Amino acid sequence: MRLVIQRVLSASISIDGGPKESMGEGLVVFFASSLDDGLPSDEAINKLASKTAKMRIFNDGDGKMNLSAEQLGFGIMAVPNFTLFAETARGNRPSFSGSGERQHALDAFERYCEELERYPLARFIKGKFGSDMKVELINNGPVTIIVDTKDW
């Protein structure tokens, strides 16, 4: 599984042309599952959610990245994004053959979101798997962190 975590001042999402859901300061997390992930274990899902909520990438009083979204009670928006596993080595058209099998990827995303919702956040917004989503965000920093379970 792969996460692209972005620290934001604000973010919003519209799903399939519906109304916008918005949040203030926090994290926007793009989530993808690879073909190699299969059906991820509860342990892997829990570790990803914990790493997301507890990642210390917000500045403390001394200007050091030492605080987490959980500590500050900020929001998190989770957005499924299979394109994070695009293969671009050959040609100019990306291949998505390395992206996870649809049902496994959907299950992994849903379980990840359920686990994130357990944390004390100001707001939790969940994108919709397989939908057309319009995501707007204002990066803060910018700070962008990539987490990949293959590195564990």
PDB file of C-alpha atoms in Angstrom:
ATOM      1  CA  MET A   1       0.000   0.000   0.000  1.00  0.00           C
ATOM      2  CA  ARG A   2       1.151   3.510  -0.646  1.00  0.00           C
ATOM      3  CA  LEU A   3       0.132   6.795   0.940  1.00  0.00           C
ATOM      4  CA  VAL A   4       0.929  10.296  -0.223  1.00  0.00           C
ATOM      5  CA  ILE A   5       0.353  12.510   2.808  1.00  0.00           C
ATOM      6  CA  GLN A   6       0.133  16.266   2.328  1.00  0.00           C
ATOM      7  CA  ARG A   7       0.030  18.842   5.100  1.00  0.00           C
ATOM      8  CA  VAL A   8      -2.683  21.368   4.226  1.00  0.00           C
ATOM      9  CA  LEU A   9      -4.141  24.636   5.458  1.00  0.00           C
ATOM     10  CA  SER A  10      -7.530  23.604   4.061  1.00  0.00           C
ATOM     11  CA  ALA A  11      -9.062  21.083   1.682  1.00  0.00           C
ATOM     12  CA  SER A  12     -12.351  20.187   0.056  1.00  0.00           C
ATOM     13  CA  ILE A  13     -13.748  17.373  -2.051  1.00  0.00           C
ATOM     14  CA  SER A  14     -16.722  16.980  -4.346  1.00  0.00           C
ATOM     15  CA  ILE A  15     -17.724  13.421  -5.252  1.00  0.00           C
ATOM     16  CA  ASP A  16     -19.509  12.705  -8.534  1.00  0.00           C
ATOM     17  CA  GLY A  17     -20.545  16.361  -8.877  1.00  0.00           C
ATOM     18  CA  GLY A  18     -22.119  16.440  -5.410  1.00  0.00           C
ATOM     19  CA  PRO A  19     -21.762  19.144  -2.767  1.00  0.00           C
ATOM     20  CA  LYS A  20     -18.323  20.005  -1.436  1.00  0.00           C
ATOM     21  CA  GLU A  21     -17.168  18.724   1.923  1.00  0.00           C
ATOM     22  CA  SER A  22     -14.503  20.938   3.466  1.00  0.00           C
ATOM     23  CA  MET A  23     -12.052  20.966   6.323  1.00  0.00           C
ATOM     24  CA  GLY A  24      -9.516  23.330   7.801  1.00  0.00           C
ATOM     25  CA  GLU A  25      -5.929  22.564   8.715  1.00  0.00           C
ATOM     26  CA  GLY A  26      -4.825  18.952   8.626  1.00  0.00           C
ATOM     27  CA  LEU A  27      -3.813  16.209   6.224  1.00  0.00           C
ATOM     28  CA  VAL A  28      -4.945  15.067   2.805  1.00  0.00           C
ATOM     29  CA  VAL A  29      -3.988  11.437   2.284  1.00  0.00           C
ATOM     30  CA  PHE A  30      -4.040   9.777  -1.127  1.00  0.00           C
ATOM     31  CA  PHE A  31      -4.322   6.002  -0.656  1.00  0.00           C
ATOM     32  CA  ALA A  32      -3.519   3.162  -3.060  1.00  0.00           C
ATOM     33  CA  SER A  33      -3.187  -0.582  -2.856  1.00  0.00           C
ATOM     34  CA  SER A  34      -0.899  -2.549  -5.176  1.00  0.00           C
ATOM     35  CA  LEU A  35      -1.453  -5.881  -6.836  1.00  0.00           C
ATOM     36  CA  ASP A  36       1.242  -7.317  -4.541  1.00  0.00           C
ATOM     37  CA  ASP A  37      -0.687  -6.232  -1.425  1.00  0.00           C
ATOM     38  CA  GLY A  38      -3.500  -8.731  -1.942  1.00  0.00           C
ATOM     39  CA  LEU A  39      -5.837  -8.455   1.030  1.00  0.00           C
ATOM     40  CA  PRO A  40      -3.783  -6.528   3.626  1.00  0.00           C
ATOM     41  CA  SER A  41      -3.628  -7.726   7.223  1.00  0.00           C
ATOM     42  CA  ASP A  42      -5.358  -5.861  10.036  1.00  0.00           C
ATOM     43  CA  GLU A  43      -1.896  -5.212  11.454  1.00  0.00           C
ATOM     44  CA  ALA A  44      -0.765  -3.444   8.262  1.00  0.00           C
ATOM     45  CA  ILE A  45      -3.966  -1.366   8.067  1.00  0.00           C
ATOM     46  CA  ASN A  46      -3.728  -0.383  11.746  1.00  0.00           C
ATOM     47  CA  LYS A  47      -0.071   0.584  11.361  1.00  0.00           C
ATOM     48  CA  LEU A  48      -0.857   2.781   8.339  1.00  0.00           C
ATOM     49  CA  ALA A  49      -3.704   4.540  10.154  1.00  0.00           C
ATOM     50  CA  SER A  50      -1.599   5.053  13.271  1.00  0.00           C
ATOM     51  CA  LYS A  51       1.327   6.358  11.224  1.00  0.00           C
ATOM     52  CA  THR A  52      -1.033   8.786   9.467  1.00  0.00           C
ATOM     53  CA  ALA A  53      -2.699  10.203  12.583  1.00  0.00           C
ATOM     54  CA  LYS A  54       0.499  10.304  14.661  1.00  0.00           C
ATOM     55  CA  MET A  55       2.950  11.541  12.001  1.00  0.00           C
ATOM     56  CA  ARG A  56       4.673  14.566  13.507  1.00  0.00           C
ATOM     57  CA  ILE A  57       4.754  16.975  10.580  1.00  0.00           C
ATOM     58  CA  PHE A  58       3.148  20.054  12.146  1.00  0.00           C
ATOM     59  CA  ASN A  59       5.266  22.746  13.738  1.00  0.00           C
ATOM     60  CA  ASP A  60       5.503  23.157  17.491  1.00  0.00           C
ATOM     61  CA  GLY A  61       6.106  26.482  19.258  1.00  0.00           C
ATOM     62  CA  ASP A  62       9.778  26.360  18.266  1.00  0.00           C
ATOM     63  CA  GLY A  63       8.993  25.879  14.583  1.00  0.00           C
ATOM     64  CA  LYS A  64      10.065  22.210  14.579  1.00  0.00           C
ATOM     65  CA  MET A  65       7.954  19.513  12.952  1.00  0.00           C
ATOM     66  CA  ASN A  66       7.063  17.830  16.209  1.00  0.00           C
ATOM     67  CA  LEU A  67       3.249  17.640  16.400  1.00  0.00           C
ATOM     68  CA  SER A  68       0.681  15.354  14.784  1.00  0.00           C
ATOM     69  CA  ALA A  69      -2.839  15.812  13.435  1.00  0.00           C
ATOM     70  CA  GLU A  70      -4.022  13.651  16.337  1.00  0.00           C
ATOM     71  CA  GLN A  71      -2.280  15.834  18.942  1.00  0.00           C
ATOM     72  CA  LEU A  72      -3.626  19.029  17.409  1.00  0.00           C
ATOM     73  CA  GLY A  73      -7.103  17.653  16.686  1.00  0.00           C
ATOM     74  CA  PHE A  74      -6.818  18.607  13.011  1.00  0.00           C
ATOM     75  CA  GLY A  75      -8.789  17.048  10.165  1.00  0.00           C
ATOM     76  CA  ILE A  76      -7.854  14.255   7.795  1.00  0.00           C
ATOM     77  CA  MET A  77      -9.220  13.673   4.312  1.00  0.00           C
ATOM     78  CA  ALA A  78      -8.591  10.211   2.842  1.00  0.00           C
ATOM     79  CA  VAL A  79      -8.845   9.879  -0.936  1.00  0.00           C
ATOM     80  CA  PRO A  80      -8.514   6.579  -2.825  1.00  0.00           C
ATOM     81  CA  ASN A  81      -6.137   6.976  -5.778  1.00  0.00           C
ATOM     82  CA  PHE A  82      -5.091   3.872  -7.713  1.00  0.00           C
ATOM     83  CA  THR A  83      -2.865   6.012  -9.982  1.00  0.00           C
ATOM     84  CA  LEU A  84      -0.196   6.080  -7.239  1.00  0.00           C
ATOM     85  CA  PHE A  85       0.966   2.742  -8.656  1.00  0.00           C
ATOM     86  CA  ALA A  86       1.258   3.967 -12.244  1.00  0.00           C
ATOM     87  CA  GLU A  87       4.083   2.339 -14.165  1.00  0.00           C
ATOM     88  CA  THR A  88       5.854   4.888 -16.361  1.00  0.00           C
ATOM     89  CA  ALA A  89       9.085   3.165 -17.430  1.00  0.00           C
ATOM     90  CA  ARG A  90       7.933   2.462 -20.984  1.00  0.00           C
ATOM     91  CA  GLY A  91       6.279   4.874 -23.364  1.00  0.00           C
ATOM     92  CA  ASN A  92       4.258   7.937 -22.485  1.00  0.00           C
ATOM     93  CA  ARG A  93       1.015   6.310 -21.412  1.00  0.00           C
ATOM     94  CA  PRO A  94       1.052   5.106 -17.804  1.00  0.00           C
ATOM     95  CA  SER A  95       0.082   1.516 -17.083  1.00  0.00           C
ATOM     96  CA  PHE A  96      -1.990   0.730 -14.019  1.00  0.00           C
ATOM     97  CA  SER A  97      -1.501  -3.030 -14.122  1.00  0.00           C
ATOM     98  CA  GLY A  98       0.347  -2.851 -10.787  1.00  0.00           C
ATOM     99  CA  SER A  99      -2.634  -1.301  -9.006  1.00  0.00           C
ATOM    100  CA  GLY A 100      -4.476  -3.549  -6.603  1.00  0.00           C
ATOM    101  CA  GLU A 101      -7.352  -5.838  -7.500  1.00  0.00           C
ATOM    102  CA  ARG A 102     -10.500  -3.722  -7.168  1.00  0.00           C
ATOM    103  CA  GLN A 103     -12.233  -5.579  -4.332  1.00  0.00           C
ATOM    104  CA  HIS A 104      -9.054  -5.931  -2.265  1.00  0.00           C
ATOM    105  CA  ALA A 105      -8.199  -2.257  -2.798  1.00  0.00           C
ATOM    106  CA  LEU A 106     -11.731  -1.165  -1.846  1.00  0.00           C
ATOM    107  CA  ASP A 107     -11.651  -3.325   1.280  1.00  0.00           C
ATOM    108  CA  ALA A 108      -8.209  -1.997   2.272  1.00  0.00           C
ATOM    109  CA  PHE A 109      -9.332   1.631   1.815  1.00  0.00           C
ATOM    110  CA  GLU A 110     -12.541   1.102   3.814  1.00  0.00           C
ATOM    111  CA  ARG A 111     -10.671  -0.607   6.660  1.00  0.00           C
ATOM    112  CA  TYR A 112      -8.019   2.146   6.663  1.00  0.00           C
ATOM    113  CA  CYS A 113     -10.756   4.796   6.929  1.00  0.00           C
ATOM    114  CA  GLU A 114     -12.571   2.924   9.706  1.00  0.00           C
ATOM    115  CA  GLU A 115      -9.341   2.793  11.664  1.00  0.00           C
ATOM    116  CA  LEU A 116      -8.585   6.508  11.090  1.00  0.00           C
ATOM    117  CA  GLU A 117     -12.049   7.456  12.346  1.00  0.00           C
ATOM    118  CA  ARG A 118     -11.074   6.117  15.789  1.00  0.00           C
ATOM    119  CA  TYR A 119      -8.649   9.008  16.303  1.00  0.00           C
ATOM    120  CA  PRO A 120      -9.721  12.327  17.878  1.00  0.00           C
ATOM    121  CA  LEU A 121      -9.809  14.528  14.796  1.00  0.00           C
ATOM    122  CA  ALA A 122     -11.628  17.802  14.142  1.00  0.00           C
ATOM    123  CA  ARG A 123     -13.068  16.264  10.988  1.00  0.00           C
ATOM    124  CA  PHE A 124     -12.671  13.140   8.911  1.00  0.00           C
ATOM    125  CA  ILE A 125     -13.644  13.197   5.242  1.00  0.00           C
ATOM    126  CA  LYS A 126     -13.590  10.088   3.086  1.00  0.00           C
ATOM    127  CA  GLY A 127     -13.433  10.031  -0.682  1.00  0.00           C
ATOM    128  CA  LYS A 128     -15.410   7.421  -2.574  1.00  0.00           C
ATOM    129  CA  PHE A 129     -13.655   4.520  -4.225  1.00  0.00           C
ATOM    130  CA  GLY A 130     -14.227   4.350  -7.991  1.00  0.00           C
ATOM    131  CA  SER A 131     -15.838   7.795  -8.195  1.00  0.00           C
ATOM    132  CA  ASP A 132     -14.989  11.021  -9.980  1.00  0.00           C
ATOM    133  CA  MET A 133     -13.596  13.289  -7.272  1.00  0.00           C
ATOM    134  CA  LYS A 134     -12.582  16.928  -7.430  1.00  0.00           C
ATOM    135  CA  VAL A 135     -10.084  17.615  -4.662  1.00  0.00           C
ATOM    136  CA  GLU A 136      -8.954  21.124  -3.789  1.00  0.00           C
ATOM    137  CA  LEU A 137      -6.237  21.769  -1.250  1.00  0.00           C
ATOM    138  CA  ILE A 138      -3.891  24.461  -0.090  1.00  0.00           C
ATOM    139  CA  ASN A 139      -0.543  22.887   0.720  1.00  0.00           C
ATOM    140  CA  ASN A 140       1.139  24.032   3.903  1.00  0.00           C
ATOM    141  CA  GLY A 141       4.893  24.114   3.447  1.00  0.00           C
ATOM    142  CA  PRO A 142       4.603  22.267   1.165  1.00  0.00           C
ATOM    143  CA  VAL A 143       5.122  19.119   3.202  1.00  0.00           C
ATOM    144  CA  THR A 144       4.510  15.872   1.313  1.00  0.00           C
ATOM    145  CA  ILE A 145       5.410  12.487   2.782  1.00  0.00           C
ATOM    146  CA  ILE A 146       5.262   9.152   0.963  1.00  0.00           C
ATOM    147  CA  VAL A 147       4.636   6.020   3.023  1.00  0.00           C
ATOM    148  CA  ASP A 148       4.941   2.654   1.302  1.00  0.00           C
ATOM    149  CA  THR A 149       4.421  -0.665   3.092  1.00  0.00           C
ATOM    150  CA  LYS A 150       7.008  -2.324   0.830  1.00  0.00           C
ATOM    151  CA  ASP A 151       9.602  -0.313   2.794  1.00  0.00           C
ATOM    152  CA  TRP A 152       8.640  -1.942   6.116  1.00  0.00           C
TER     153      TRP A 152
END
